GROMACS .gro file of C-alpha atoms in nm:
model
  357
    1UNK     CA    1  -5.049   2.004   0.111
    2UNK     CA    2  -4.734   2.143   0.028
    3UNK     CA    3  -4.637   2.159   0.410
    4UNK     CA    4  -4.732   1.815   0.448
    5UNK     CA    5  -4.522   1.685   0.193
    6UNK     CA    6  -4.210   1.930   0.298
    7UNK     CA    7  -4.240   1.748   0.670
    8UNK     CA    8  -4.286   1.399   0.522
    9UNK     CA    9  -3.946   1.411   0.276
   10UNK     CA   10  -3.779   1.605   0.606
   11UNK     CA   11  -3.895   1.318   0.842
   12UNK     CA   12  -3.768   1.066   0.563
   13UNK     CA   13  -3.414   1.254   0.486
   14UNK     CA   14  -3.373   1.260   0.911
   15UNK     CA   15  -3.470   0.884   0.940
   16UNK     CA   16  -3.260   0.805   0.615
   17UNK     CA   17  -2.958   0.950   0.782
   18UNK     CA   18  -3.040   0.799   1.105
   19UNK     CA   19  -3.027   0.471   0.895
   20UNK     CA   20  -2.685   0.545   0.760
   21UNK     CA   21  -2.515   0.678   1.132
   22UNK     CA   22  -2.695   0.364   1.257
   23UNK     CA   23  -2.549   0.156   1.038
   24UNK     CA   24  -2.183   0.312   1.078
   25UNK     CA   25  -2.228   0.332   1.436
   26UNK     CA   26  -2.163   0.677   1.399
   27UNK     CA   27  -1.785   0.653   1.251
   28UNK     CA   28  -1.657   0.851   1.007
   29UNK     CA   29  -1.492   0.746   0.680
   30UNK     CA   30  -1.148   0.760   0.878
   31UNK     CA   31  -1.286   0.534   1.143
   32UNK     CA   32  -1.386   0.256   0.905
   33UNK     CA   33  -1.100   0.287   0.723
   34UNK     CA   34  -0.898   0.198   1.039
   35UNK     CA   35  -1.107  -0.023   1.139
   36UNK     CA   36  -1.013  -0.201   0.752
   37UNK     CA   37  -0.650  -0.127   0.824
   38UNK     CA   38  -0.639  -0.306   1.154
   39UNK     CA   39  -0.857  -0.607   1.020
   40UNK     CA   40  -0.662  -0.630   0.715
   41UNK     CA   41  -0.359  -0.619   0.959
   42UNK     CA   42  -0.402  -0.944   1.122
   43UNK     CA   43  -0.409  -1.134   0.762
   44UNK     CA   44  -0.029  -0.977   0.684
   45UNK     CA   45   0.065  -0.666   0.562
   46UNK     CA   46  -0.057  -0.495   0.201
   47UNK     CA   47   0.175  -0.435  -0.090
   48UNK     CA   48   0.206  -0.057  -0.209
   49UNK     CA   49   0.338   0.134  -0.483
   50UNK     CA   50   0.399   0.464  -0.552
   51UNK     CA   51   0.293   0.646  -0.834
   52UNK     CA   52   0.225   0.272  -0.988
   53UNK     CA   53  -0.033   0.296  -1.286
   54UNK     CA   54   0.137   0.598  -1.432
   55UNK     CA   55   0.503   0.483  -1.566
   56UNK     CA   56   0.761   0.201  -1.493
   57UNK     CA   57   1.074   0.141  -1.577
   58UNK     CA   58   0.993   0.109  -1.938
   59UNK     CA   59   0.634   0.301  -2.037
   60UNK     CA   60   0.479   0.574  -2.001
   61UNK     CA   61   0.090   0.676  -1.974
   62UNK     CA   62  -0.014   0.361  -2.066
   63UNK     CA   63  -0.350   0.306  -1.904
   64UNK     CA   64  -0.398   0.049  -1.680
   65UNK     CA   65  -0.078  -0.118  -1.688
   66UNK     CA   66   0.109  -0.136  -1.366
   67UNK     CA   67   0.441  -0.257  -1.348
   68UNK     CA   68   0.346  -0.481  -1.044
   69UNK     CA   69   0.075  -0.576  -1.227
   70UNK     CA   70   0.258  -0.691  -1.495
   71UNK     CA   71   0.448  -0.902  -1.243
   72UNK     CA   72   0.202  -1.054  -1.083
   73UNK     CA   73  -0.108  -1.040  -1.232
   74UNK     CA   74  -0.254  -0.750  -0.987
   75UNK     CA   75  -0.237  -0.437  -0.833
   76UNK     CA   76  -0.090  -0.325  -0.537
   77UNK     CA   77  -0.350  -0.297  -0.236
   78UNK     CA   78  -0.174   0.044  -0.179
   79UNK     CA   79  -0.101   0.337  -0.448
   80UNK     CA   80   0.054   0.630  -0.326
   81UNK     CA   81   0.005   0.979  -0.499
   82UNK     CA   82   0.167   1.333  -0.406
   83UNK     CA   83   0.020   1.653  -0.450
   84UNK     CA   84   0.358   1.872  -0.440
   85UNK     CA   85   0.238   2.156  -0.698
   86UNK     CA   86  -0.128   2.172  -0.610
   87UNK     CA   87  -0.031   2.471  -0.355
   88UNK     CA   88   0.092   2.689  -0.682
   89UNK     CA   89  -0.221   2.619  -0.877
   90UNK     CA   90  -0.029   2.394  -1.152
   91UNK     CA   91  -0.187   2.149  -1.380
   92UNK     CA   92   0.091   1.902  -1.310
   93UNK     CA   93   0.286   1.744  -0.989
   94UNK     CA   94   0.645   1.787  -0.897
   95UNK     CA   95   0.653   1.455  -1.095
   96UNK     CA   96   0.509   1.599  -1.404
   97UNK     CA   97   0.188   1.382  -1.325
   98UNK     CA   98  -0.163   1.553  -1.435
   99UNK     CA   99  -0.347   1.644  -1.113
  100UNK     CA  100  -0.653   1.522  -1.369
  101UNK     CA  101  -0.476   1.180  -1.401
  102UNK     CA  102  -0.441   1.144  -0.995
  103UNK     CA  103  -0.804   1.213  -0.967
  104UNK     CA  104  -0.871   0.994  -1.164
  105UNK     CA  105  -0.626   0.700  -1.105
  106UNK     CA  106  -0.706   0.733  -0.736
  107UNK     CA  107  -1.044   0.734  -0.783
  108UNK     CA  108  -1.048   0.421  -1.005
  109UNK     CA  109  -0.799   0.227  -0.721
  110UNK     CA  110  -1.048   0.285  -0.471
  111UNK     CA  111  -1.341   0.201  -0.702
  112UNK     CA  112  -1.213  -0.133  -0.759
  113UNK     CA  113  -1.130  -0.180  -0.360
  114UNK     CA  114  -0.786  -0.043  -0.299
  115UNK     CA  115  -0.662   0.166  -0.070
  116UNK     CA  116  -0.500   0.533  -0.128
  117UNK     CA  117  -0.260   0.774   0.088
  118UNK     CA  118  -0.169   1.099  -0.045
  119UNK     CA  119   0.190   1.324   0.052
  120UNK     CA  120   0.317   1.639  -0.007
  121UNK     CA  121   0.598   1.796  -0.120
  122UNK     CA  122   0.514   2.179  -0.103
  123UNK     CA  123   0.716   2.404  -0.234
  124UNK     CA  124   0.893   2.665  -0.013
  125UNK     CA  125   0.708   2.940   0.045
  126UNK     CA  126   0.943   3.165   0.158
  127UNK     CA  127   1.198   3.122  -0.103
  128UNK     CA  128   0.961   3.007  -0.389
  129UNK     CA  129   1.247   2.737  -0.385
  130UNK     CA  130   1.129   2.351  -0.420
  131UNK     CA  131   1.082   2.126  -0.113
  132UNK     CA  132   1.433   2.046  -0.033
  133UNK     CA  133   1.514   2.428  -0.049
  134UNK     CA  134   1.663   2.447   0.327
  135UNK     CA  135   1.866   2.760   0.257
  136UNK     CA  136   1.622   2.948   0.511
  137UNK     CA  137   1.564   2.815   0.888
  138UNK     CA  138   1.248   3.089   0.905
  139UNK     CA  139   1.002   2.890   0.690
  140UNK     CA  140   0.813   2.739   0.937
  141UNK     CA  141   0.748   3.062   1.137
  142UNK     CA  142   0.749   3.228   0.808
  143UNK     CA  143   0.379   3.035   0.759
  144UNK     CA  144   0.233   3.057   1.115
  145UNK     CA  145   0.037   3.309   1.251
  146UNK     CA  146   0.188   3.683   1.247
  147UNK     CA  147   0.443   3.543   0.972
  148UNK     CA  148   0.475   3.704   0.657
  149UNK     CA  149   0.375   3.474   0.478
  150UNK     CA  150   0.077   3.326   0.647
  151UNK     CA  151  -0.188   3.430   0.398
  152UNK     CA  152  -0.005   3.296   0.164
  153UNK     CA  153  -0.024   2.950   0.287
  154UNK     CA  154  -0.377   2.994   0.351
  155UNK     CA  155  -0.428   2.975  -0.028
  156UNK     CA  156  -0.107   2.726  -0.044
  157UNK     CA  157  -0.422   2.504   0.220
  158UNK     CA  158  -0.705   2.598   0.032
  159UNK     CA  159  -0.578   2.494  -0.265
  160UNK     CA  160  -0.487   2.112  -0.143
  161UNK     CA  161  -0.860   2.105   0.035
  162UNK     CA  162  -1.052   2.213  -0.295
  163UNK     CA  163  -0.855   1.897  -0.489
  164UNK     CA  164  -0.941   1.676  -0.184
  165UNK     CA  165  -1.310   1.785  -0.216
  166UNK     CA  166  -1.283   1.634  -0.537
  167UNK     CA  167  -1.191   1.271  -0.434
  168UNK     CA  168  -1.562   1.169  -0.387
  169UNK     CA  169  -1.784   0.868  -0.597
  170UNK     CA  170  -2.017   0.903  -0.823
  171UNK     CA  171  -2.269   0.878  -0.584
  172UNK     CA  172  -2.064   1.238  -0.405
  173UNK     CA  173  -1.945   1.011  -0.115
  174UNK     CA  174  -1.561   1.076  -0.007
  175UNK     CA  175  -1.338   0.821  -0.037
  176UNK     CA  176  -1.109   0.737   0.266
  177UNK     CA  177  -0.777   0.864   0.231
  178UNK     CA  178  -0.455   0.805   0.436
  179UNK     CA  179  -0.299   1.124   0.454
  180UNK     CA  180   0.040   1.186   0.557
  181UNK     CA  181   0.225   1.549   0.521
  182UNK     CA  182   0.512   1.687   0.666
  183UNK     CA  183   0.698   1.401   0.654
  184UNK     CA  184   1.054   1.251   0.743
  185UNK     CA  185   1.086   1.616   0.934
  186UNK     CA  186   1.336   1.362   1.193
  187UNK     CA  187   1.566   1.467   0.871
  188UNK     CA  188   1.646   1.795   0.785
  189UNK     CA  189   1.634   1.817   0.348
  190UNK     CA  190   1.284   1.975   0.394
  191UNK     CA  191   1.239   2.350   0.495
  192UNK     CA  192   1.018   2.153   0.778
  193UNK     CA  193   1.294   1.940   0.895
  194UNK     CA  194   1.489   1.878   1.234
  195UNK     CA  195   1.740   2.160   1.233
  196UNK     CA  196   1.448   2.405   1.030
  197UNK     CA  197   1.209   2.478   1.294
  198UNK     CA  198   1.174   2.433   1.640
  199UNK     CA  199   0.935   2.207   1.797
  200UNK     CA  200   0.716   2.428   1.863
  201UNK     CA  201   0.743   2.580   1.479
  202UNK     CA  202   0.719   2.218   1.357
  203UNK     CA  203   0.351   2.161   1.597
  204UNK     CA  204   0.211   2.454   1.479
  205UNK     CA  205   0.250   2.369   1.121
  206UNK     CA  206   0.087   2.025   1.214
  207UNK     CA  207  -0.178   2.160   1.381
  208UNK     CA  208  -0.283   2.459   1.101
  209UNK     CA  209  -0.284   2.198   0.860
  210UNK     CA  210  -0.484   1.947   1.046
  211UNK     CA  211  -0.715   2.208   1.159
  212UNK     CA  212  -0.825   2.417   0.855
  213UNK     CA  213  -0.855   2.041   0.721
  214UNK     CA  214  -1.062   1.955   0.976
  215UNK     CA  215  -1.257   2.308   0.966
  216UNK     CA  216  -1.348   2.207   0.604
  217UNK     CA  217  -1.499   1.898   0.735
  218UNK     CA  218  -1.256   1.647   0.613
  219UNK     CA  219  -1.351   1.322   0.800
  220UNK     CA  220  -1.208   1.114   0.574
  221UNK     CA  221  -0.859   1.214   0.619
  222UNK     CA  222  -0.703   0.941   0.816
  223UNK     CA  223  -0.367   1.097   0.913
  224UNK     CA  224  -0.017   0.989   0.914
  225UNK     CA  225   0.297   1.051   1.121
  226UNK     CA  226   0.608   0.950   0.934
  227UNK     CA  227   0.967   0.974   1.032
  228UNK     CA  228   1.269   0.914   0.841
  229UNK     CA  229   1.455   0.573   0.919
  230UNK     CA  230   1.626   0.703   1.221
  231UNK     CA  231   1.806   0.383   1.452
  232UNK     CA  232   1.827   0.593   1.769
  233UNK     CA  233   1.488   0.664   1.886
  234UNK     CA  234   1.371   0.725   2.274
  235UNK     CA  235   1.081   0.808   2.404
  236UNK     CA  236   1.140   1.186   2.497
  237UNK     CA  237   1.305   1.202   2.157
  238UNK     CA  238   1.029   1.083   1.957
  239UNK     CA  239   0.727   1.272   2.172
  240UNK     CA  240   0.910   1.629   2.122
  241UNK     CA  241   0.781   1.643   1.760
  242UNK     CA  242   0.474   1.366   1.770
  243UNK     CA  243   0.197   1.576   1.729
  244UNK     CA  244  -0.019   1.372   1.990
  245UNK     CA  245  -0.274   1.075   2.020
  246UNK     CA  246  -0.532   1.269   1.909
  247UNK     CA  247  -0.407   1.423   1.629
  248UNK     CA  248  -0.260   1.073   1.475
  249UNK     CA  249  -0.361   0.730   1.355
  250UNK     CA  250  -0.096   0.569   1.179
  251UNK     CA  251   0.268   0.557   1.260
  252UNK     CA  252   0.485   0.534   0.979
  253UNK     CA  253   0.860   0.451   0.889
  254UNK     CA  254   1.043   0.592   0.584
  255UNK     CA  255   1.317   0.348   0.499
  256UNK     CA  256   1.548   0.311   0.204
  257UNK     CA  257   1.874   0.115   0.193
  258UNK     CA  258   2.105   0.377   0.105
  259UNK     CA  259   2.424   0.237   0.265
  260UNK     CA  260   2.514  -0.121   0.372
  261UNK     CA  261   2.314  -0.380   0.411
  262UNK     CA  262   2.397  -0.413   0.746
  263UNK     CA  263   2.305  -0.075   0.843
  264UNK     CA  264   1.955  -0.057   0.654
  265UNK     CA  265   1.900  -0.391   0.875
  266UNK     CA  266   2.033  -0.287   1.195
  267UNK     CA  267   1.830   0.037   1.181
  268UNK     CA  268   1.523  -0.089   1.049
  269UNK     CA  269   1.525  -0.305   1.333
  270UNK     CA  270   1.603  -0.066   1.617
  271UNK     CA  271   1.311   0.182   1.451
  272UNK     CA  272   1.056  -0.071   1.444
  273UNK     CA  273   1.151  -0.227   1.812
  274UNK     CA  274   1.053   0.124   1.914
  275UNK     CA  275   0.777   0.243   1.702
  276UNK     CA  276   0.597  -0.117   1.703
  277UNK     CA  277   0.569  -0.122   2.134
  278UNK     CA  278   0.503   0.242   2.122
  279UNK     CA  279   0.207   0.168   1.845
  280UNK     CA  280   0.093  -0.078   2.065
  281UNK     CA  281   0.124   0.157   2.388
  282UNK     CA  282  -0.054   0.432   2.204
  283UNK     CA  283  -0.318   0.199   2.029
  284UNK     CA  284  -0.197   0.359   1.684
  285UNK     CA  285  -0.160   0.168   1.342
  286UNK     CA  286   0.189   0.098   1.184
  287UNK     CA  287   0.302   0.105   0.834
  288UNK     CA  288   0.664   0.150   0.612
  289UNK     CA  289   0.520   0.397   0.476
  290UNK     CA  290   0.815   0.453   0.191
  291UNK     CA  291   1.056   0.206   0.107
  292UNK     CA  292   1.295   0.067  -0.151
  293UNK     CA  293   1.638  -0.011  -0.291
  294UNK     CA  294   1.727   0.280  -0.566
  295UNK     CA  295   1.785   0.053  -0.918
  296UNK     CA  296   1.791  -0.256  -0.710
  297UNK     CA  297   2.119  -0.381  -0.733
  298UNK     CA  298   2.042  -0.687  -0.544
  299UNK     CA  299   1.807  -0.898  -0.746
  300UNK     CA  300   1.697  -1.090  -0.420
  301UNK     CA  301   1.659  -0.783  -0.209
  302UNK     CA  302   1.291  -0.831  -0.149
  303UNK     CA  303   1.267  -1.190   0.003
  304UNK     CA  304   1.637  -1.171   0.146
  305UNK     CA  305   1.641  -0.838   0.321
  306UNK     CA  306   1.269  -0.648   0.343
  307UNK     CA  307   1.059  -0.936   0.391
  308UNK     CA  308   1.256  -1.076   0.665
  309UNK     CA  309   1.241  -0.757   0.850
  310UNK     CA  310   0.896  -0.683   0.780
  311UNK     CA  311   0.755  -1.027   0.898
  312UNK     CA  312   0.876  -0.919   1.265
  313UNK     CA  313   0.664  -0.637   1.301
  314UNK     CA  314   0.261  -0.555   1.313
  315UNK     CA  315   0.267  -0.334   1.007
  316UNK     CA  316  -0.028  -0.263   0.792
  317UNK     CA  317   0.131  -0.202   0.454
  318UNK     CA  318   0.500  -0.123   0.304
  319UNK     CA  319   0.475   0.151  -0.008
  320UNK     CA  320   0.739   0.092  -0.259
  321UNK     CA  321   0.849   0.437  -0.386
  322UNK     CA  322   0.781   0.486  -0.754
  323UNK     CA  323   0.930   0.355  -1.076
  324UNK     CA  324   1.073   0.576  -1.336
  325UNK     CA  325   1.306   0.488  -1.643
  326UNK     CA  326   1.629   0.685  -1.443
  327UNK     CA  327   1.585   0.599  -1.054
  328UNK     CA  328   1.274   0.300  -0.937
  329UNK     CA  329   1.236   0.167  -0.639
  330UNK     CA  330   0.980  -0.138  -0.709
  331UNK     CA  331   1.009  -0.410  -0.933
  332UNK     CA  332   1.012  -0.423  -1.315
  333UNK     CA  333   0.944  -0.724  -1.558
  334UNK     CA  334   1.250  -0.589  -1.699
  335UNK     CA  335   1.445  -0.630  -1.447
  336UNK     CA  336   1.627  -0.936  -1.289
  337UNK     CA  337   1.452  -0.842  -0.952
  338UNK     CA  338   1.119  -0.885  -1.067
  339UNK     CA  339   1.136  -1.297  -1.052
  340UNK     CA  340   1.174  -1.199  -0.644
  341UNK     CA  341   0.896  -0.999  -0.624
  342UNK     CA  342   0.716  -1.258  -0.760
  343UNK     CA  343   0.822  -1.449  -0.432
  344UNK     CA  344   0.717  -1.198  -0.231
  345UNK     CA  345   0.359  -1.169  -0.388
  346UNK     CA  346   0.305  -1.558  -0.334
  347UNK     CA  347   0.368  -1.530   0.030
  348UNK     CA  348   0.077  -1.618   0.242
  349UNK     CA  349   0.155  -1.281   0.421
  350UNK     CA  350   0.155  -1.062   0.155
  351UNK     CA  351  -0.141  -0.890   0.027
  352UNK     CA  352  -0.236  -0.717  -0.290
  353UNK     CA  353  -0.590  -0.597  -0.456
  354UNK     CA  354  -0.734  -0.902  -0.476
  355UNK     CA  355  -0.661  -1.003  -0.126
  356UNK     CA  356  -0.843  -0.742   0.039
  357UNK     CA  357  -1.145  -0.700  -0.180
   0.00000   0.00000   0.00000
């Protein structure tokens, strides 16, 4: 009898998760959350924030307040957390952020339909230096096989995958995650950078992240490729450090507005000419992946300068970098730029939490 019943829940688990690949098609949690980015896509592009339900401009652990939120009435579709930190086993972020408090807050975003990416800002591991330590050009092939300090990024990996394991429901599912590491290395204030590894170096750090990722079974890691505004992209240029069709989903494009107006504008433009037709060419996703104005000094910077350049391009989502009392990026009820935002959240184009539910 016991046999009997052993092949009869067996027969019932295999035709349960028959069901389920059925149902799916056989996609993984990446897929479909493509599949929700490209879909969502052709409505207009999501809102995101870094950071957002942790602090603004004015508070502090207060939870559940946002300050876009408190703007508008809702939260961004996006949030963006970093795990810079996890790698040396600490409690908090580079931010000073709980890694208890991103589980949860990310957890809770996607609970109540939103969507999540996740960066990282390492620590050097050669140096023990932060992330913008670039006082060594060997830290790349410091971490790659036959470096010296290879087995210690091993643990620096395992440590990011355990936290990642954690990101499931309550039901042990896990969520879909837009993952995006190593980036803005078309810059050089990362030990990963441009002028800190080769090409080679900089592929081989892709790939032995993406793979021991992968080897853990990770198929809800949609990943990210995102370069630093740049304005003089070409083909050959760009492929030399893309790590490769199938190795990448979504295109990205840091951009902050750290000179003139005119240049953030002119090379905005010329980045997006480029990476939209070679999206389109390579039949990948595009997104601003980080943007802003440090302590806005333009209160009409969002409808007057971003949106306008936004609304030319395919992207899926912009992410806002975060707020903090000393240096924000994103909009503030206290501050004279948050009757803009306001503008921009009423656009027809625009989407936020309740728009993609």
């Amino acid at each position: 009898m016991k046999k009997i019943f052993l092949f009869a829940f067996a027969a019932m688990m295999i035709t349960a998760c028959a069901t389920k690949k059925d149902a799916n098609d056989g996609k993984t949690i990446a897929n479909q959350l493509e599949e929700r980015l490209a879909s969502l896509q052709q409505k207009g592009y999501m809102a995101g924030h870094q950071d957002d339900p942790f602090y603004g401009v004015t508070w502090e652990w207060e939870y559940g307040r946002s300050d876009v939120k408190d703007i508008t009435g809702d939260y961004p579709a996006v949030m963006g957390f970093d795990l810079g930190g996890i790698e040396k086993g600490d409690e908090k972020n580079l931010d000073s952020v709980p890694f208890m408090r991103i589980r949860e807050q990310l957890l809770a975003h996607v609970a109540r339909g939103g969507i999540v990416t996740l960066s990282w800002h390492p620590r050097n591991p050669l140096t023990s230096g932060n992330a913008w330590d670039v006082s060594d050009t060997t830290v790349v092939r410091s971490i790659l096989p036959n470096g010296e300090k290879h087995e210690l990024f091993q643990t620096w990996m395992k440590r990011v995958a355990d936290f990642i394991e954690t990101l499931k429901t309550d039901e042990g599912v896990r969520v879909p995650i837009i993952f995006r590491p190593w980036h803005e290395n078309n810059g050089s204030w990362f030990w990963w950078g441009q002028k800190l590894c080769s090409d080679e170096e900089f592929h081989g750090l892709w790939n032995m992240l993406q793979d021991y990722m992968n080897e853990r079974g990770f198929s809800n890691l949609l990943w990210s490729y995102s370069p630093n505004l740049d304005g003089q992209w070409t083909t050959e240029r760009f492929l030399a450090r893309y790590p490769g069709d199938d190795r990448v989903t979504l295109i990205g494009e840091d951009a902050y507005q750290w000179g003139t107006e005119e240049e953030f504008r002119s090379g905005v433009t010329a980045d997006l000419d480029f990476l939209s037709a070679f999206a389109k060419e390579h039949g990948k996703l595009l997104a601003m992946t980080e943007c802003g104005y440090k302590n806005m000094p333009e209160a009409d910077w969002w409808t007057r300068v971003l949106k306008p350049l936004m609304d030319k391009y395919p992207i899926c989502y912009f992410l806002l970098w975060r707020n903090y009392k000393k240096e924000y990026f994103g909009p503030s009820p206290s501050l004279p730029c948050g009757e803009d935002y306001k503008k921009l959240y009423e656009a027809e184009n625009t989407l936020f939490l309740n728009d993609i539910k």
